[in-house]
């Protein structure tokens, strides 16, 4: 009887998008690569999107240097955290730690198991809401970089609150839809419509929603500036599948705070959102310490 033919190992050409040293196992686990190492149309787009965001975050990590602490809020499957770790933390002593905050327990468990399997000791996942994580003793008192990518509704606002309280050096936000501001605009519409012709901007229901979303991000930017941050707002290109592609990057520069704080209060008053001043608090409306 002829001896059985030995199975030849599968050799495949890696897609050019895969960077040298990048973990193939990770990309397969995240379903970015198929089992035979191929990138399909959807995963090619997903990878392009994550790389695009990583490109904004890389200089921020370099700015901090060693022992960088990163907290990713509303981490989901932690694509961003894992790819950041794989590209910039893996195998480097004193590189730092990435924490993923996520309310869905099964995702936290899966990510924890995956990090253990890949030998990524500098990653932790906490089953907490963003608001709970601000008070949690499982996180350090200060955090260098805070990210929140499509964290739902007011979770982005909670991530800003977290970043301010943790004295973050850099904050990277891609906000999701936020319903709170629109609901207050809607509630006060009857009261406010006669006040100024500009209330026409949010009279129709669809405009209430869209303007609510737009003004939310304006208020977030003013709040960050009112805490001494330099803020850049840009579009997260490559994110064509999502309407929510506004990228807000804030870097602490200890800039003068008075004017943005005054502007924030004026905008809240002009559009009848005074009751949200504690949501978009500034140092002049609280006794928050400066970062
Ligand atoms: C749209 S997904 C985005 C996931 C991931 N950041 C990404 O872009 O691939 C939003 C995630 O935030 C989580 N989430 C929503 N509200 C949260 C909160 N208050 N605290 C922590 N996680 C939250 C959801 O469970 C979900 O996994």
XYZ file of N, CA and C in Angstrom, residues 219 222 259-271 273-274 276-278 280-282 284-285:
75
model
N -21.717 71.915 20.863
C -21.616 72.104 22.322
C -20.472 71.276 22.905
N -17.244 73.127 22.142
C -17.090 74.308 23.010
C -16.738 73.868 24.434
N -13.557 82.554 26.858
C -14.401 82.827 25.690
C -15.238 81.601 25.277
N -14.615 80.408 25.127
C -15.481 79.271 24.768
C -16.539 78.969 25.827
N -16.180 79.202 27.114
C -17.174 78.934 28.172
C -18.349 79.899 28.037
N -18.038 81.183 27.740
C -19.124 82.165 27.572
C -19.959 81.829 26.342
N -19.254 81.475 25.267
C -19.957 81.119 24.027
C -20.901 79.940 24.245
N -20.431 78.969 24.989
C -21.237 77.778 25.267
C -22.530 78.180 25.980
N -22.392 79.028 27.002
C -23.593 79.471 27.744
C -24.522 80.260 26.834
N -23.908 81.099 25.952
C -24.743 81.906 25.040
C -25.512 81.012 24.071
N -24.809 80.012 23.520
C -25.479 79.118 22.559
C -26.615 78.371 23.264
N -26.348 77.866 24.469
C -27.397 77.149 25.216
C -28.619 78.045 25.405
N -28.369 79.318 25.751
C -29.479 80.248 25.983
C -30.212 80.568 24.679
N -29.460 80.803 23.610
C -30.075 81.196 22.325
C -30.996 80.110 21.778
N -30.630 78.845 21.993
C -31.467 77.788 21.421
C -32.374 77.135 22.485
N -31.645 75.756 25.443
C -31.171 74.481 26.020
C -30.503 74.681 27.394
N -30.901 75.765 28.088
C -30.236 76.069 29.375
C -30.278 74.884 30.328
N -29.660 72.014 29.866
C -28.587 71.034 29.629
C -27.214 71.557 30.034
N -27.200 72.667 30.784
C -25.878 73.232 31.098
C -25.052 72.307 31.997
N -25.704 71.431 32.773
C -24.872 70.524 33.581
C -24.284 69.410 32.711
N -23.214 69.879 29.603
C -22.060 70.484 28.925
C -21.364 71.436 29.902
N -21.010 70.909 31.054
C -20.453 71.777 32.093
C -19.073 72.317 31.708
N -18.773 73.470 32.253
C -17.433 74.039 32.075
C -16.877 74.296 33.467
N -16.377 77.068 34.723
C -17.062 78.188 35.363
C -18.432 77.777 35.905
N -18.952 76.612 35.460
C -20.248 76.187 35.995
C -20.098 75.109 37.076
